[in-house]
Coordinates of C-alpha atoms and ligand atoms in Angstrom, one line a residue:
X1 CA 0.1 0.0 0.0
X2 CA 1.3 3.5 -0.9
X3 CA 0.6 6.4 1.2
X4 CA 1.4 10.0 0.2
X5 CA 2.4 12.3 3.1
X6 CA 1.8 16.1 2.7
X7 CA 3.2 18.9 4.9
X8 CA 1.8 22.3 3.7
X9 CA 3.2 25.6 4.7
X10 CA 1.7 28.9 3.6
X11 CA 4.0 29.1 0.5
X12 CA 5.6 25.6 0.5
X13 CA 4.5 21.9 0.2
X14 CA 6.7 18.9 1.2
X15 CA 5.7 15.5 0.2
X16 CA 6.8 11.8 0.5
X17 CA 5.4 8.7 -1.2
X18 CA 6.0 5.9 1.1
X19 CA 5.6 2.1 0.4
X20 CA 4.0 0.9 3.6
X21 CA 4.9 -2.7 2.8
X22 CA 8.5 -2.0 3.7
X23 CA 8.2 1.6 4.9
X24 CA 10.5 2.7 2.1
X25 CA 10.4 6.2 0.5
X26 CA 9.5 5.9 -3.2
X27 CA 9.8 9.7 -3.9
X28 CA 9.9 12.9 -2.0
X29 CA 10.0 16.5 -2.9
X30 CA 9.3 20.1 -2.2
X31 CA 7.2 22.8 -3.9
X32 CA 8.6 26.3 -3.0
X33 CA 7.2 29.8 -3.5
X34 CA 3.6 28.7 -4.0
X35 CA 1.6 31.9 -4.9
X36 CA 4.9 33.9 -5.2
X37 CA 7.0 34.6 -8.3
X38 CA 9.7 31.9 -9.1
X39 CA 7.8 28.8 -7.9
X40 CA 9.8 25.6 -8.1
X41 CA 9.2 21.9 -7.6
X42 CA 12.2 19.6 -6.6
X43 CA 11.4 15.9 -6.9
X44 CA 13.7 13.0 -5.9
X45 CA 12.7 9.4 -6.6
X46 CA 14.6 6.4 -5.4
X47 CA 17.2 5.3 -7.9
X48 CA 16.4 8.1 -10.4
X49 CA 18.0 11.6 -11.2
X50 CA 16.7 14.7 -9.3
X51 CA 14.0 16.5 -11.3
X52 CA 13.5 20.3 -10.9
X53 CA 10.5 22.0 -12.5
X54 CA 10.2 25.7 -12.5
X55 CA 6.6 26.7 -13.4
X56 CA 4.2 29.1 -11.8
X57 CA 2.2 27.6 -8.9
X58 CA -0.4 30.2 -8.1
X59 CA -2.2 28.0 -5.6
X60 CA -1.7 24.9 -3.6
X61 CA -4.0 23.1 -6.0
X62 CA -1.6 23.7 -8.8
X63 CA 1.2 22.5 -6.7
X64 CA -0.5 19.3 -5.9
X65 CA -1.2 18.8 -9.6
X66 CA 2.5 19.3 -10.4
X67 CA 3.4 16.7 -7.6
X68 CA 0.9 14.2 -9.3
X69 CA 2.6 14.8 -12.6
X70 CA 6.1 14.4 -11.2
X71 CA 5.0 11.1 -9.5
X72 CA 3.6 9.7 -12.8
X73 CA 6.3 11.2 -15.1
X74 CA 7.8 8.5 -17.5
X75 CA 11.4 9.4 -16.5
X76 CA 11.2 10.5 -12.8
X77 CA 8.0 9.0 -11.7
X78 CA 7.3 6.1 -9.4
X79 CA 3.6 5.3 -10.2
X80 CA 1.5 5.1 -13.4
X81 CA -1.8 6.1 -11.9
X82 CA -2.8 8.2 -8.9
X83 CA -5.2 5.4 -8.0
X84 CA -2.0 3.6 -6.8
X85 CA -2.1 6.1 -3.8
X86 CA -4.3 4.4 -1.2
X87 CA -4.5 7.4 1.1
X88 CA -3.0 10.8 1.9
X89 CA -1.8 11.8 5.4
X90 CA -1.6 15.5 6.2
X91 CA 0.4 17.2 9.0
X92 CA -2.0 19.6 10.5
X93 CA -0.8 22.0 13.2
X94 CA -3.9 22.7 15.5
X95 CA -6.9 20.8 16.5
X96 CA -7.7 22.9 19.5
X97 CA -9.4 20.8 22.3
X98 CA -11.3 18.8 19.8
X99 CA -9.2 15.9 18.6
X100 CA -6.7 13.9 20.5
X101 CA -5.9 11.5 17.7
X102 CA -5.5 11.5 14.0
X103 CA -8.8 11.3 12.0
X104 CA -10.1 10.6 8.5
X105 CA -11.1 14.0 7.0
X106 CA -14.7 14.7 6.5
X107 CA -16.6 18.1 6.4
X108 CA -16.7 18.2 10.3
X109 CA -12.9 17.7 10.5
X110 CA -12.4 20.5 8.0
X111 CA -14.7 22.7 10.1
X112 CA -12.6 22.1 13.1
X113 CA -9.4 22.9 11.3
X114 CA -11.0 26.0 10.1
X115 CA -12.2 27.0 13.6
X116 CA -8.7 26.7 14.8
X117 CA -7.3 29.2 12.3
X118 CA -6.8 31.8 15.0
X119 CA -4.9 29.2 17.2
X120 CA -2.5 28.4 14.3
X121 CA -2.7 31.4 11.9
X122 CA 0.4 30.6 9.9
X123 CA -0.2 26.8 9.5
X124 CA -3.8 25.8 9.7
X125 CA -5.0 27.7 6.6
X126 CA -2.2 26.2 4.6
X127 CA -2.9 22.7 6.0
X128 CA -6.5 23.0 5.0
X129 CA -5.5 24.3 1.4
X130 CA -3.4 21.2 1.1
X131 CA -6.3 18.9 2.1
X132 CA -8.7 20.6 -0.3
X133 CA -6.1 20.5 -3.1
X134 CA -5.8 16.7 -2.7
X135 CA -9.6 16.3 -2.5
X136 CA -9.8 18.0 -5.9
X137 CA -6.9 16.1 -7.4
X138 CA -7.8 12.7 -6.2
X139 CA -11.5 12.5 -5.6
X140 CA -12.4 9.5 -3.4
X141 CA -9.0 8.9 -2.0
X142 CA -9.2 9.2 1.9
X143 CA -7.3 12.1 3.5
X144 CA -6.2 11.8 7.2
X145 CA -5.3 14.7 9.3
X146 CA -2.5 14.0 11.7
X147 CA -2.5 16.8 14.3
X148 CA 0.7 18.3 15.9
X149 CA -1.2 18.9 19.1
X150 CA -2.8 15.5 19.5
X151 CA 0.0 14.1 21.6
X152 CA -0.3 16.8 24.2
X153 CA -4.0 16.2 24.7
X154 CA -3.3 13.4 27.2
X155 CA -1.6 16.0 29.6
X156 CA -3.4 16.2 33.0
X157 CA -5.2 19.5 33.9
X158 CA -2.3 20.6 36.2
X159 CA 0.1 20.5 33.4
X160 CA -2.0 22.2 30.7
X161 CA -3.7 24.8 32.8
X162 CA -2.3 28.4 32.8
X163 CA -2.6 30.3 36.0
X164 CA -4.8 33.1 34.3
X165 CA -8.5 33.7 34.8
X166 CA -10.3 30.4 34.2
X167 CA -12.8 32.1 31.8
X168 CA -10.1 32.3 29.1
X169 CA -9.9 28.5 29.0
X170 CA -13.7 28.3 28.9
X171 CA -14.1 30.9 26.3
X172 CA -11.2 30.7 24.1
X173 CA -9.5 27.2 24.8
X174 CA -6.4 29.1 26.2
X175 CA -4.2 26.2 27.6
X176 CA -0.9 24.4 27.0
X177 CA -1.2 22.2 23.8
X178 CA 2.4 21.4 22.8
X179 CA 3.8 20.9 19.3
X180 CA 6.1 18.6 17.4
X181 CA 3.5 16.0 18.7
X182 CA 4.1 13.6 15.8
X183 CA 7.9 13.7 16.5
X184 CA 7.5 13.3 20.2
X185 CA 5.0 10.3 20.0
X186 CA 7.2 8.6 17.3
X187 CA 10.5 9.0 19.3
X188 CA 9.0 8.0 22.7
X189 CA 7.5 5.0 21.0
X190 CA 10.8 4.1 19.4
X191 CA 12.7 4.7 22.7
X192 CA 10.5 2.2 24.5
X193 CA 11.1 -0.4 21.8
X194 CA 14.8 0.3 21.4
X195 CA 15.4 0.5 25.2
X196 CA 13.4 -2.6 26.0
X197 CA 11.3 -0.6 28.4
X198 CA 7.8 -1.3 29.9
X199 CA 5.3 0.0 27.3
X200 CA 2.7 0.6 30.1
X201 CA 5.0 2.4 32.5
X202 CA 8.2 3.7 30.9
X203 CA 9.1 7.2 31.9
X204 CA 10.6 8.9 28.8
X205 CA 11.8 12.4 28.2
X206 CA 12.3 13.4 24.5
X207 CA 14.4 16.4 23.5
X208 CA 13.4 17.5 20.0
X209 CA 16.2 20.0 19.3
X210 CA 16.0 21.6 16.0
X211 CA 15.4 25.0 14.7
X212 CA 12.1 24.7 16.7
X213 CA 12.8 22.9 19.9
X214 CA 10.8 21.3 22.6
X215 CA 10.9 18.7 25.3
X216 CA 8.1 16.2 26.3
X217 CA 7.6 13.9 29.2
X218 CA 5.6 10.8 28.7
X219 CA 4.6 7.8 30.8
X220 CA 3.8 4.6 28.8
X221 CA 3.8 6.5 25.6
X222 CA 1.3 9.1 26.9
X223 CA 2.3 12.8 27.2
X224 CA 2.2 14.1 30.7
X225 CA 3.9 17.4 30.0
X226 CA 5.7 19.3 27.1
X227 CA 7.4 22.6 26.9
X228 CA 5.5 24.4 24.0
X229 CA 2.3 26.1 25.0
X230 CA -0.8 27.6 23.4
X231 CA 1.7 28.3 20.5
X232 CA 5.1 27.0 19.6
X233 CA 6.8 30.1 21.2
X234 CA 6.9 28.9 24.9
X235 CA 9.8 26.7 26.3
X236 CA 13.3 26.1 25.1
X237 CA 15.5 28.7 23.5
X238 CA 15.2 28.0 19.7
X239 CA 16.8 29.2 16.3
X240 CA 14.7 32.4 16.2
X241 CA 12.2 31.9 19.0
X242 CA 12.7 33.2 22.5
X243 CA 10.9 30.3 24.5
X244 CA 10.1 31.4 28.0
X245 CA 10.3 35.0 29.0
X246 CA 8.6 37.1 31.6
X247 CA 5.5 38.4 30.0
X248 CA 6.1 41.9 31.5
X249 CA 9.3 42.1 29.3
X250 CA 6.9 42.6 26.4
X251 CA 5.2 45.7 27.8
X252 CA 8.5 47.1 28.9
X253 CA 10.1 46.9 25.5
X254 CA 7.0 47.9 23.7
X255 CA 6.9 51.1 25.8
X256 CA 10.5 51.8 25.3
X257 CA 10.7 51.2 21.5
X258 CA 7.1 52.5 20.7
X259 CA 6.1 49.1 19.0
X260 CA 2.7 47.3 19.0
X261 CA 2.0 43.8 20.2
X262 CA 2.2 42.4 16.6
X263 CA 5.7 43.7 16.1
X264 CA 6.6 42.5 19.6
X265 CA 5.5 38.9 18.9
X266 CA 7.2 39.0 15.5
X267 CA 10.4 39.9 17.4
X268 CA 9.9 37.0 19.9
X269 CA 9.1 34.5 17.0
X270 CA 11.5 35.5 14.3
X271 CA 14.2 37.7 15.8
X272 CA 15.0 36.1 19.1
X273 CA 16.4 32.8 20.2
X274 CA 20.1 32.2 19.4
X275 CA 19.7 34.4 16.5
X276 CA 18.7 37.4 18.6
X277 CA 21.1 36.6 21.3
X278 CA 24.1 36.6 19.0
X279 CA 23.0 38.7 15.9
X280 CA 24.9 36.0 13.9
X281 CA 22.5 33.3 12.8
X282 CA 19.6 31.0 13.7
X283 CA 21.7 28.0 12.6
X284 CA 23.4 26.3 15.5
X285 CA 26.4 25.3 13.3
X286 CA 27.2 29.1 12.7
X287 CA 26.9 29.8 16.4
X288 CA 29.2 27.0 17.3
X289 CA 31.7 28.2 14.8
X290 CA 31.5 31.7 16.3
X291 CA 32.0 30.2 19.7
X292 CA 35.1 28.3 18.6
X293 CA 36.4 31.6 17.3
X294 CA 35.9 33.3 20.7
X295 CA 32.7 35.1 20.2
X296 CA 31.4 35.7 23.7
X297 CA 27.6 36.1 22.8
X298 CA 27.9 32.8 20.9
X299 CA 29.2 31.1 23.9
X300 CA 26.5 32.5 26.1
X301 CA 23.8 31.5 23.6
X302 CA 24.9 28.0 23.5
X303 CA 25.4 27.7 27.3
X304 CA 21.9 29.1 27.8
X305 CA 20.3 26.8 25.2
X306 CA 21.9 23.8 26.9
X307 CA 21.2 25.1 30.4
X308 CA 17.5 25.4 29.6
X309 CA 17.2 21.8 28.1
X310 CA 18.8 20.5 31.3
X311 CA 16.4 22.6 33.5
X312 CA 13.4 21.1 31.6
X313 CA 14.8 17.6 32.0
X314 CA 15.2 18.1 35.6
X315 CA 11.6 19.5 36.0
X316 CA 10.1 16.6 34.0
X317 CA 12.1 14.0 36.0
X318 CA 10.5 15.6 39.1
X319 CA 7.0 15.7 37.4
X320 CA 7.2 12.0 36.6
X321 CA 9.0 11.0 39.9
X322 CA 11.8 9.5 37.8
X323 CA 13.0 8.9 34.3
X324 CA 13.9 5.7 32.5
X325 CA 15.1 7.1 29.2
X326 CA 16.2 10.4 27.6
X327 CA 16.1 10.6 23.8
X328 CA 17.7 13.3 21.7
X329 CA 16.3 13.9 18.1
X330 CA 16.0 16.5 15.3
X331 CA 18.8 18.6 13.7
X332 CA 20.7 19.6 16.7
X333 CA 19.8 16.6 18.9
X334 CA 20.9 14.1 16.2
X335 CA 24.0 15.9 15.0
X336 CA 25.6 17.8 17.8
X337 CA 27.5 15.4 20.1
X338 CA 29.0 18.2 22.1
X339 CA 25.6 19.6 22.8
X340 CA 24.2 16.1 24.0
X341 CA 27.2 15.7 26.2
X342 CA 26.9 19.1 27.7
X343 CA 23.2 18.6 28.6
X344 CA 24.0 15.2 30.1
X345 CA 26.7 16.7 32.3
X346 CA 24.1 18.6 34.2
X347 CA 22.3 15.2 34.9
X348 CA 25.0 13.4 36.9
X349 CA 22.7 13.6 40.0
X350 CA 20.3 11.2 38.1
X351 CA 23.1 8.8 37.5
X352 CA 23.3 9.8 33.8
X353 CA 26.6 8.8 32.2
X354 CA 27.5 9.2 28.5
X355 CA 29.7 6.9 26.7
X356 CA 31.9 9.3 24.7
X357 CA 32.6 6.7 21.9
X358 CA 29.0 5.8 21.5
X359 CA 28.0 9.5 21.5
X360 CA 30.4 10.1 18.5
X361 CA 27.6 9.6 16.0
X362 CA 25.3 11.6 13.8
X363 CA 21.7 10.8 12.9
X364 CA 21.7 7.1 13.7
X365 CA 19.7 5.1 16.2
X366 CA 22.0 4.4 19.1
X367 CA 22.3 4.0 22.8
X368 CA 24.8 6.8 23.9
X369 CA 24.8 6.1 27.6
X370 CA 27.3 3.9 29.3
X371 CA 26.6 0.4 30.8
X372 CA 26.6 2.0 34.2
X373 CA 24.3 4.8 33.5
X374 CA 21.1 4.7 35.6
X375 CA 19.1 6.3 32.8
X376 CA 19.1 5.1 29.3
X377 CA 20.2 8.0 26.9
X378 CA 19.5 7.4 23.2
X379 CA 19.9 9.2 19.9
X380 CA 16.7 8.5 17.9
X381 CA 16.4 10.1 14.5
X382 CA 12.9 11.4 14.2
X383 CA 10.9 10.6 11.1
X384 CA 7.7 12.7 11.1
X385 CA 6.7 11.6 7.6
X386 CA 6.9 8.0 8.4
X387 CA 4.9 8.6 11.6
X388 CA 2.2 10.3 9.7
X389 CA 2.1 7.4 7.1
X390 CA 1.8 4.9 9.9
X391 CA -1.0 7.0 11.6
X392 CA -2.8 7.2 8.1
X393 CA -2.4 3.5 7.5
X394 CA -3.8 2.6 10.8
X395 CA -7.0 4.6 10.0
X396 CA -7.6 3.4 6.4
Ligands
AMP401 P1 15.7 20.8 12.2 O1 14.9 21.9 12.5 O2 15.4 19.6 13.0 O3 15.8 20.6 10.7 O4 17.2 21.2 12.7 C1 17.9 22.2 12.1 C2 18.9 22.8 13.0 O5 19.9 21.6 13.2 C3 19.8 23.8 12.4 O6 19.9 24.9 13.4 C4 21.2 23.2 12.3 O7 22.2 24.2 12.5 C5 21.3 22.1 13.3 N1 22.3 21.2 13.0 C6 22.5 20.4 12.0 N2 23.7 19.8 12.1 C7 24.3 20.2 13.2 C8 25.6 20.0 14.0 N3 26.5 19.1 13.5 N4 25.8 20.7 15.1 C9 24.9 21.5 15.6 N5 23.8 21.8 14.9 C10 23.4 21.2 13.8

């Protein structure tokens, strides 16, 4: 069975066609600059040359049509008919408090995605456009929505409730949701399997450290807490996002600089994080290079990033009254051995011990803790597309 996975942004569309018989990627690609001048599709099929098509893509519907053409192309394609695609799995950002699991799309599901536009203003409209484009291009083929917020829905009230007037939860669903849910669910599940842990009771902390970064705590694969909040701005220091700040900082800066709340949030989302702290880059590799060259702000940014991850691990260990495994994933988590080591150095009190030789690895599933370590520490590459495809398969 072949499943197409779609991840739509406001001007981009990423796709993978996965053969679920052996979970191999048959083809993958990216449509960029949808609705903007200079649209481009880049398509890669297993064992074939890369294919680039530069054609106007005024809408997501045109983009999907180009993806279908590429998938069926005589030279670069991997299927002969779109009927070979059994189902389409869509990454959808926000389901509010309505869905705690993936779901086959119908009119009610689309209504919920639409009603959550204000909770996910950058993503939900694009996600819905992707679904509607697929419905038009492949009528009758089931579409499945896999929500980034679903994993966080199992959090207890004490973890998801903000200490603000209760009416805002009642009236506007203001609470902690958490994001990167597909990744946290996939990685915590893989950690339980790889670590030979009790699937009902295992206490696992997943550190998803990429350009966006978040930590989750789960017991028996069910999320009990996670660092992102109503939006993906809360929690860790990220590439360009601030993570946790005193909310009064906003008013203080707005008054001093004469800017409004939209501009302030734009600064916290796009001009903060390690980028804002250093003025160098949002890419951790650039920050590490600058640190190696003696740049003090780069050193502080990296130290602060690592310190905050360690603080969250400590908090979540307390929340769960213990931890069996800590898993690192995503760009920084999978590639930055010095970062993993530095985070784990804060965790000696938990009996965490890293094996330097095992930790000398990038992007591979591996146990990186020593035999003596009281907590299993693992590198688990995330695979959100495969996770979405598995969720889709389970529903169709
Ligand atoms: P992601 O959002 O998961 O794609 O992760 C992207 C981030 O991973 C970027 O900030 C990259 O700089 C970072 N990254 C990739 N390789 C390394 C590395 N070797 N050391 C540190 N960061 C890395």
